[in-house]
mmCIF file of C-alpha atoms and ligand atoms in Angstrom:
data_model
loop_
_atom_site.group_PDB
_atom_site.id
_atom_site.type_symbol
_atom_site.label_atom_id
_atom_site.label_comp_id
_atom_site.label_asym_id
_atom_site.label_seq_id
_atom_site.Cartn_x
_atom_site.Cartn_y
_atom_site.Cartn_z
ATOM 1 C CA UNK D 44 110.180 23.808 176.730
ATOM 2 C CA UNK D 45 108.407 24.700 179.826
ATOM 3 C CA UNK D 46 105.892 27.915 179.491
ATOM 4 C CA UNK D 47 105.757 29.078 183.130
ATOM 5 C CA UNK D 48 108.019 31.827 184.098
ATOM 6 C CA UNK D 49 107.519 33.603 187.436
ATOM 7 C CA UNK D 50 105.485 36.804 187.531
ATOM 8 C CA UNK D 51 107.444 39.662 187.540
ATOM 9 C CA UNK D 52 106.827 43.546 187.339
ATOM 10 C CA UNK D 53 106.905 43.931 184.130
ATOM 11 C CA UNK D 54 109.872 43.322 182.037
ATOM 12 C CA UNK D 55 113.588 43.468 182.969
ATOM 13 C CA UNK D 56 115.703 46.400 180.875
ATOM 14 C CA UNK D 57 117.706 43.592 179.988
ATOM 15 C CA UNK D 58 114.531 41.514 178.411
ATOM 16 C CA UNK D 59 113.618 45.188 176.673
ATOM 17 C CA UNK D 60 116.902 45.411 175.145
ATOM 18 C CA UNK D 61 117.754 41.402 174.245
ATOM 19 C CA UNK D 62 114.075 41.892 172.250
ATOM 20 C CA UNK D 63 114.912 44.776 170.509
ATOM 21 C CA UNK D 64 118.663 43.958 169.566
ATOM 22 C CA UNK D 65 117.340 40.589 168.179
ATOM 23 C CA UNK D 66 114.337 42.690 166.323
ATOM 24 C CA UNK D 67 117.991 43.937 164.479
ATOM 25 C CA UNK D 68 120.086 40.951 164.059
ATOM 26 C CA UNK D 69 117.292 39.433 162.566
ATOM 27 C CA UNK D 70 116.412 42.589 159.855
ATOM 28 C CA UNK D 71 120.737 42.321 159.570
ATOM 29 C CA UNK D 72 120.050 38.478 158.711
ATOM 30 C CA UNK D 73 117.083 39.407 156.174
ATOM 31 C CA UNK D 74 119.616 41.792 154.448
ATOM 32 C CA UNK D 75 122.513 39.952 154.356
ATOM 33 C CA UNK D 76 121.156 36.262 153.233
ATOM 34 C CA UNK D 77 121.807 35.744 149.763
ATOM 35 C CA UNK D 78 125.421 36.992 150.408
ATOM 36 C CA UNK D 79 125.700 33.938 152.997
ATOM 37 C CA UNK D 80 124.559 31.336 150.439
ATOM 38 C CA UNK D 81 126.800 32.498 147.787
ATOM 39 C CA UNK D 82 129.806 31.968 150.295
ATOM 40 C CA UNK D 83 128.337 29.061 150.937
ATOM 41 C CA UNK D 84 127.812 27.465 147.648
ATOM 42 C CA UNK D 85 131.092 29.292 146.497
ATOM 43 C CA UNK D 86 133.370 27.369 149.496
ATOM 44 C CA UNK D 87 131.237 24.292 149.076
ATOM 45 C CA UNK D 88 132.380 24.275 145.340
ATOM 46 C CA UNK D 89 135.958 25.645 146.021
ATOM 47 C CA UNK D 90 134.861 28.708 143.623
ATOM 48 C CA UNK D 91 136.617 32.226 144.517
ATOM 49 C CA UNK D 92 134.329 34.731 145.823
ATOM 50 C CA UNK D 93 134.309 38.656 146.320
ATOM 51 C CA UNK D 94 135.159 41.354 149.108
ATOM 52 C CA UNK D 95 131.785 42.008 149.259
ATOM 53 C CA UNK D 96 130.037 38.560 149.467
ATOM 54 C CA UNK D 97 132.959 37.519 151.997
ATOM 55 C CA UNK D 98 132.476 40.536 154.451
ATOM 56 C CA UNK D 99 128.395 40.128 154.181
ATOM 57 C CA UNK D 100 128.816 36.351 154.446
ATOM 58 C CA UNK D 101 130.722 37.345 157.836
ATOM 59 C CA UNK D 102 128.250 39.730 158.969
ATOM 60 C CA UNK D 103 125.427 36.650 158.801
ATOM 61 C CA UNK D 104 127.838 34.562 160.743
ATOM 62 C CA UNK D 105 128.329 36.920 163.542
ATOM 63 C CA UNK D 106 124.936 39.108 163.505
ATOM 64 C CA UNK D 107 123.593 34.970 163.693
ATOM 65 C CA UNK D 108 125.869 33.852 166.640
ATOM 66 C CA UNK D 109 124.434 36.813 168.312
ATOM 67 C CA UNK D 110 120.973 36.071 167.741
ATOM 68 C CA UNK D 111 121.749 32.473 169.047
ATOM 69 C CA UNK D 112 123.142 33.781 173.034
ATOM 70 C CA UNK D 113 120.575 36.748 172.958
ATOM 71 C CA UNK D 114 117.660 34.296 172.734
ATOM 72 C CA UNK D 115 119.188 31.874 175.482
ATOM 73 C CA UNK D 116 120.555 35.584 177.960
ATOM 74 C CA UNK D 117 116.817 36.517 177.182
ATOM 75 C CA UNK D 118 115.923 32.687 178.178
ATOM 76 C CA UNK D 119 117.676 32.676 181.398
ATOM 77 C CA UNK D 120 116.794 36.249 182.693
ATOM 78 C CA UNK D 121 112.710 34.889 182.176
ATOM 79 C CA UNK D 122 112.986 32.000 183.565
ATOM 80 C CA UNK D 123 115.291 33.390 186.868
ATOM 81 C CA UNK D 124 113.633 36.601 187.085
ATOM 82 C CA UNK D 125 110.006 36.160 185.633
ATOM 83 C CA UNK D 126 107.958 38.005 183.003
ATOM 84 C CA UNK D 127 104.921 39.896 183.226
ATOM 85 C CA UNK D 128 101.601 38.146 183.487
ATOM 86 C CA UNK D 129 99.504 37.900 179.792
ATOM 87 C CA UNK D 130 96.778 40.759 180.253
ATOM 88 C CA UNK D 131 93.596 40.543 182.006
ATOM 89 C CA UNK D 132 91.655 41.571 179.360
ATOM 90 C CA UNK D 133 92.556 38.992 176.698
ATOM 91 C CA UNK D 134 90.583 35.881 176.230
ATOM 92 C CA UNK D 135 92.473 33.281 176.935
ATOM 93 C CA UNK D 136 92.764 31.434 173.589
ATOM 94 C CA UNK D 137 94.529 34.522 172.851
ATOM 95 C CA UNK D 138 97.128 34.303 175.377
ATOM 96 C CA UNK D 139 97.426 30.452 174.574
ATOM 97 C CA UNK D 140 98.440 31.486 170.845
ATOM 98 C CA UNK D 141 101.024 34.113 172.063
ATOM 99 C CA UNK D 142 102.360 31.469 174.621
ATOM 100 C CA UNK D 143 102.760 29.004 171.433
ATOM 101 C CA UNK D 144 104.429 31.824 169.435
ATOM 102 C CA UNK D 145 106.883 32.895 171.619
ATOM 103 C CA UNK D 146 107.752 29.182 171.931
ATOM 104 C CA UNK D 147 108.261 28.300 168.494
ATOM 105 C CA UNK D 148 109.925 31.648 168.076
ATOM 106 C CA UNK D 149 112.502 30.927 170.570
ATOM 107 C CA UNK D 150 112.877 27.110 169.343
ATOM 108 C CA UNK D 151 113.454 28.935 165.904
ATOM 109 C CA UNK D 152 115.865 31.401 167.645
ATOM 110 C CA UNK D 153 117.920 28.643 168.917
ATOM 111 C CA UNK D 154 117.475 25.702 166.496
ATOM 112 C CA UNK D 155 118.580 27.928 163.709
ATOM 113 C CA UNK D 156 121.506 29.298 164.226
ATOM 114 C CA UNK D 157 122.507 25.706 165.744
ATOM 115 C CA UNK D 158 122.422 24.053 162.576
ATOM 116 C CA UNK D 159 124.110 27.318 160.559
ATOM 117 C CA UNK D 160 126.899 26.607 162.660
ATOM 118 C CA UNK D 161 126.993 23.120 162.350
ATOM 119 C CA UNK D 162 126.568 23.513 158.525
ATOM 120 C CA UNK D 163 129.368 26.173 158.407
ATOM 121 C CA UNK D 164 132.457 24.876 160.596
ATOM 122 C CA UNK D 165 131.493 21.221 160.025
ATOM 123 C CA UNK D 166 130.888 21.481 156.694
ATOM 124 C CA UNK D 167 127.246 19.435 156.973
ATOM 125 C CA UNK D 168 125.577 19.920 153.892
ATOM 126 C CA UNK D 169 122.315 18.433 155.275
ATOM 127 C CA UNK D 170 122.567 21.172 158.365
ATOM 128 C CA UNK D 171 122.688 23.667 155.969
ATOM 129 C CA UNK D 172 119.476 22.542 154.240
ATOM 130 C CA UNK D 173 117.781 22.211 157.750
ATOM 131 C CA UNK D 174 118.969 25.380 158.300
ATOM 132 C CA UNK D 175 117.042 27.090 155.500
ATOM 133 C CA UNK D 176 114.000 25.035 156.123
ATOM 134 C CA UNK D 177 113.331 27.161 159.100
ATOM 135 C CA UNK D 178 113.087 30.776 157.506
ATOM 136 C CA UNK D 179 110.041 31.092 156.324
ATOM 137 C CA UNK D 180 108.177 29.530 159.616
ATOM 138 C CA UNK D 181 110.413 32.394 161.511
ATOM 139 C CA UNK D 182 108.851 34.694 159.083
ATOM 140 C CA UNK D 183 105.142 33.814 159.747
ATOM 141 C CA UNK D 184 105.741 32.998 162.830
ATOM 142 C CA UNK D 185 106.999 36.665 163.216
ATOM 143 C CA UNK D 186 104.219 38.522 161.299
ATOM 144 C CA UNK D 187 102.126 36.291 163.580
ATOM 145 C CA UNK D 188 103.707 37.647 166.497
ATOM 146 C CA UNK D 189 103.532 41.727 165.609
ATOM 147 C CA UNK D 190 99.674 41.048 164.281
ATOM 148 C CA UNK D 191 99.513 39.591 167.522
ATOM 149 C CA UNK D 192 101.127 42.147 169.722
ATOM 150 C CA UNK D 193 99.082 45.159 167.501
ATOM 151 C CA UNK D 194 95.790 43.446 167.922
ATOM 152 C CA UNK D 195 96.581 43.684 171.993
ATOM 153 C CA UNK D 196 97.414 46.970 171.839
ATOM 154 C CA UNK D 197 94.581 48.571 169.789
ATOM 155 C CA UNK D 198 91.716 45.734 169.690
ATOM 156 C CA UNK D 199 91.918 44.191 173.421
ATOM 157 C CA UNK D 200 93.347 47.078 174.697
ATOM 158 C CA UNK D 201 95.454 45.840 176.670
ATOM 159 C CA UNK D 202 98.486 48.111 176.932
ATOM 160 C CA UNK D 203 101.253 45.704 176.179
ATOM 161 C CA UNK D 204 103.333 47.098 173.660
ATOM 162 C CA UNK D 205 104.358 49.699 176.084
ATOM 163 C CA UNK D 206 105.677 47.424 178.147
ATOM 164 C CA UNK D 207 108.184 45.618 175.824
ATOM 165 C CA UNK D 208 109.246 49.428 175.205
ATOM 166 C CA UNK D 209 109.438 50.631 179.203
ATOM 167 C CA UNK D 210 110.799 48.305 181.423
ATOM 168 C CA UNK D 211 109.174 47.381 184.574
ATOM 169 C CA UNK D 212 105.745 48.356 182.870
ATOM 170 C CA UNK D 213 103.254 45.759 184.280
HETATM 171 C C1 HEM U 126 112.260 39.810 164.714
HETATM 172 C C2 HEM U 126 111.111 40.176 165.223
HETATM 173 C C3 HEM U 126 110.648 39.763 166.603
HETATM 174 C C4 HEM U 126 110.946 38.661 167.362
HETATM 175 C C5 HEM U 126 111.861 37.490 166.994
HETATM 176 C C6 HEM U 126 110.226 38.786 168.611
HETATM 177 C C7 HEM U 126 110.256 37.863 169.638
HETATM 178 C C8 HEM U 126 109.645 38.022 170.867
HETATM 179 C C9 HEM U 126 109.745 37.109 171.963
HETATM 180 C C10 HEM U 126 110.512 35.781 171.931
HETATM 181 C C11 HEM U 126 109.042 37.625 173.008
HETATM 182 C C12 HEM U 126 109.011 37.083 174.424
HETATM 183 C C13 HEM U 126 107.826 36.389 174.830
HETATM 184 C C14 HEM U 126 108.066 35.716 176.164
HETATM 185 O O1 HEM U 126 109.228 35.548 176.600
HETATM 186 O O2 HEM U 126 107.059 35.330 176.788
HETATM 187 C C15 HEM U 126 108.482 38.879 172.567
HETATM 188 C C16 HEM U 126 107.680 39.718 173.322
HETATM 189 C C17 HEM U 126 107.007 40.807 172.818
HETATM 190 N N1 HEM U 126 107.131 41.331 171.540
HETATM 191 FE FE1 HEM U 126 108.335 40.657 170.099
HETATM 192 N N2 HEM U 126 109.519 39.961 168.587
HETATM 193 C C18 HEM U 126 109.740 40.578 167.383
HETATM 194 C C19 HEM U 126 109.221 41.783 166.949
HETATM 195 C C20 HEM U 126 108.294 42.508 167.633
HETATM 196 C C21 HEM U 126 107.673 43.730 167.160
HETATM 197 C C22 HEM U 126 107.993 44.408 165.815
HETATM 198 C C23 HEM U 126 106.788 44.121 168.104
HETATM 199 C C24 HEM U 126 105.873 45.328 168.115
HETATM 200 C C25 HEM U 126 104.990 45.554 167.187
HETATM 201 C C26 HEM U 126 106.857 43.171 169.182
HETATM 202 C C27 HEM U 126 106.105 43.208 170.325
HETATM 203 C C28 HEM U 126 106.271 42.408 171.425
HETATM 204 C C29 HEM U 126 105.560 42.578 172.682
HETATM 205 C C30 HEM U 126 104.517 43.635 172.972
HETATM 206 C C31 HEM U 126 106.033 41.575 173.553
HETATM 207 C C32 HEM U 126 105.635 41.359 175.013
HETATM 208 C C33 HEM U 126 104.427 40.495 175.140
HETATM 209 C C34 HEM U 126 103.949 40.467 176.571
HETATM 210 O O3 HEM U 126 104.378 41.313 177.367
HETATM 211 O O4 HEM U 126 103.130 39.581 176.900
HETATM 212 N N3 HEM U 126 107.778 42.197 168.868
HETATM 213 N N4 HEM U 126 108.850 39.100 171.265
HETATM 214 C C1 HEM U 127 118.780 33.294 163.687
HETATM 215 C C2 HEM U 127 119.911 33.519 163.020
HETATM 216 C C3 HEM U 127 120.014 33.261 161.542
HETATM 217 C C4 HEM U 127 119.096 33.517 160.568
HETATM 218 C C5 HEM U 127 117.725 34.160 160.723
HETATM 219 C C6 HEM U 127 119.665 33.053 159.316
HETATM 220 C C7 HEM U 127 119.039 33.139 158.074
HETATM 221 C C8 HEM U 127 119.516 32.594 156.912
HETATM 222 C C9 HEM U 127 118.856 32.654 155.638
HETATM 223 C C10 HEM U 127 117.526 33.348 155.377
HETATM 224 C C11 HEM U 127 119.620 31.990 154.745
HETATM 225 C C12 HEM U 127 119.354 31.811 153.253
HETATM 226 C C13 HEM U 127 118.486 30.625 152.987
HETATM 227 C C14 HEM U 127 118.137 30.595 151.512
HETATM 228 O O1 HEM U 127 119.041 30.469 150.694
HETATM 229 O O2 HEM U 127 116.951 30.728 151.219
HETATM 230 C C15 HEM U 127 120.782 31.503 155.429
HETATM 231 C C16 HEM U 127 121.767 30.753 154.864
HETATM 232 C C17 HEM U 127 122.857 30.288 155.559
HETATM 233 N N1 HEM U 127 123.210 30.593 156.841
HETATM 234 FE FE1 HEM U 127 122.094 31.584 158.194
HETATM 235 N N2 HEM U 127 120.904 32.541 159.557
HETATM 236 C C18 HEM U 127 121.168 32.657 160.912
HETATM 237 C C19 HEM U 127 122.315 32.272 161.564
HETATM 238 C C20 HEM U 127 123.389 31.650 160.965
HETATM 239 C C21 HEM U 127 124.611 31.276 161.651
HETATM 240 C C22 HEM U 127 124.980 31.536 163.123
HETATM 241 C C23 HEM U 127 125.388 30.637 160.750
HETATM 242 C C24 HEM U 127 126.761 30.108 161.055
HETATM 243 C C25 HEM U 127 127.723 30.010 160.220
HETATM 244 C C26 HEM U 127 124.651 30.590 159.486
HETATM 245 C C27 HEM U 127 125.081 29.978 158.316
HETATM 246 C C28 HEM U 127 124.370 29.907 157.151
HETATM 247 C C29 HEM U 127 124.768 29.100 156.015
HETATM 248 C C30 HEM U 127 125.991 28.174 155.944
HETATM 249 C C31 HEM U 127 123.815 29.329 155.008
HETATM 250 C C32 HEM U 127 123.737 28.672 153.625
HETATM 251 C C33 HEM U 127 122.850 27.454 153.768
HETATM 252 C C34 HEM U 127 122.367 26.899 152.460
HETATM 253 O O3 HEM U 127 122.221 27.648 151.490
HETATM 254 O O4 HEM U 127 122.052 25.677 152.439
HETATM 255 N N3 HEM U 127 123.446 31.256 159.650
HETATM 256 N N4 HEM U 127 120.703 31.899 156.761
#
């Protein structure tokens, strides 16, 4: 995946709001998982399951779709309309780091859900397994991120968490 996006003053609303709605999804998909891998060992075993698991199980499906066409909206709208440049006052190792993150965070974004669905309607055991392997780097990967985006804001100084909060801030 190419890194370069255009410059652009500051980000989009519709950047600010793609990041914050998949912040959600993705606390939704933290609550809901164990209810989609009972479903999902309960269908793959023809074993009845409950109202509850079944609606929750549905929740990860959808809340998961979701997270799979925000990433790629949030995709297009930075690669046709740009995204602020990385702050001045960062060394540039650091920028290099948040450019990998935000990389393998979308990949993650993308990949994941990709294989859930592939595990789910096409009943791909292995997809499911693949599927699961990629949680935990999402996590760190995450923590990485906000560590990240904190040490910006109150070690470098740098301003940037106001801008992922107020569009158009450069
Ligand atoms: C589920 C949790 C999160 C995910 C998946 C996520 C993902 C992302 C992604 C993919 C970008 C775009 C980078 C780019 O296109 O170049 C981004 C930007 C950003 N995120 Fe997050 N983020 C999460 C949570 C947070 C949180 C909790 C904070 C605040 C503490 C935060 C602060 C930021 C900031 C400040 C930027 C803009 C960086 C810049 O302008 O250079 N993120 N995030
Ligand atoms: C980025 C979005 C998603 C995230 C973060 C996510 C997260 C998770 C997590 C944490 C688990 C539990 C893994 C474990 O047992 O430790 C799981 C299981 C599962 N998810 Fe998702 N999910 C997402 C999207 C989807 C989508 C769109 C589907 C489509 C149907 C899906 C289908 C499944 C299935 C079938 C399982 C059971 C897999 C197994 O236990 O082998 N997920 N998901």
């Amino acid at each position: 995946m190419s890194l370069s996006a255009p410059r652009s003053q500051g980000w989009s609303t519709l950047s600010v709001v793609l990041h914050w709605t998949i912040v959600l999804l993705i606390i939704i998909q933290f609550i809901d998982h164990e209810w989609m891998s009972e479903m999902w060992r309960a269908t793959r075993r023809a074993t009845p399951i409950d109202a509850t698991t079944e609606t929750w199980g549905w929740v990860h499906i959808i809340a998961g779709t979701l997270v799979l066409v925000a990433a790629l909206v949030r995709l297009w709208d930075r690669f046709s309309h740009g995204r602020p440049p990385y702050p001045e006052g960062e060394p540039s190792w650091a920028s290099w780091i948040a450019k990998v993150t935000h990389a393998l965070i979308y990949a993650i974004l993308i990949l994941m859900p990709i294989a859930g669905l592939v595990a789910w309607f096409g009943g791909i055991g292995a997809a499911g397994g693949i599927h699961e392997l990629m949680w935990t780097p999402l996590l760190v990967l995450i923590a990485l991120h906000v560590v990240g985006a904190l040490t910006h804001q109150f070690w470098f100084k740098t301003g940037v968490l106001k801008r992922i909060f107020v569009p158009g801030t450069v």
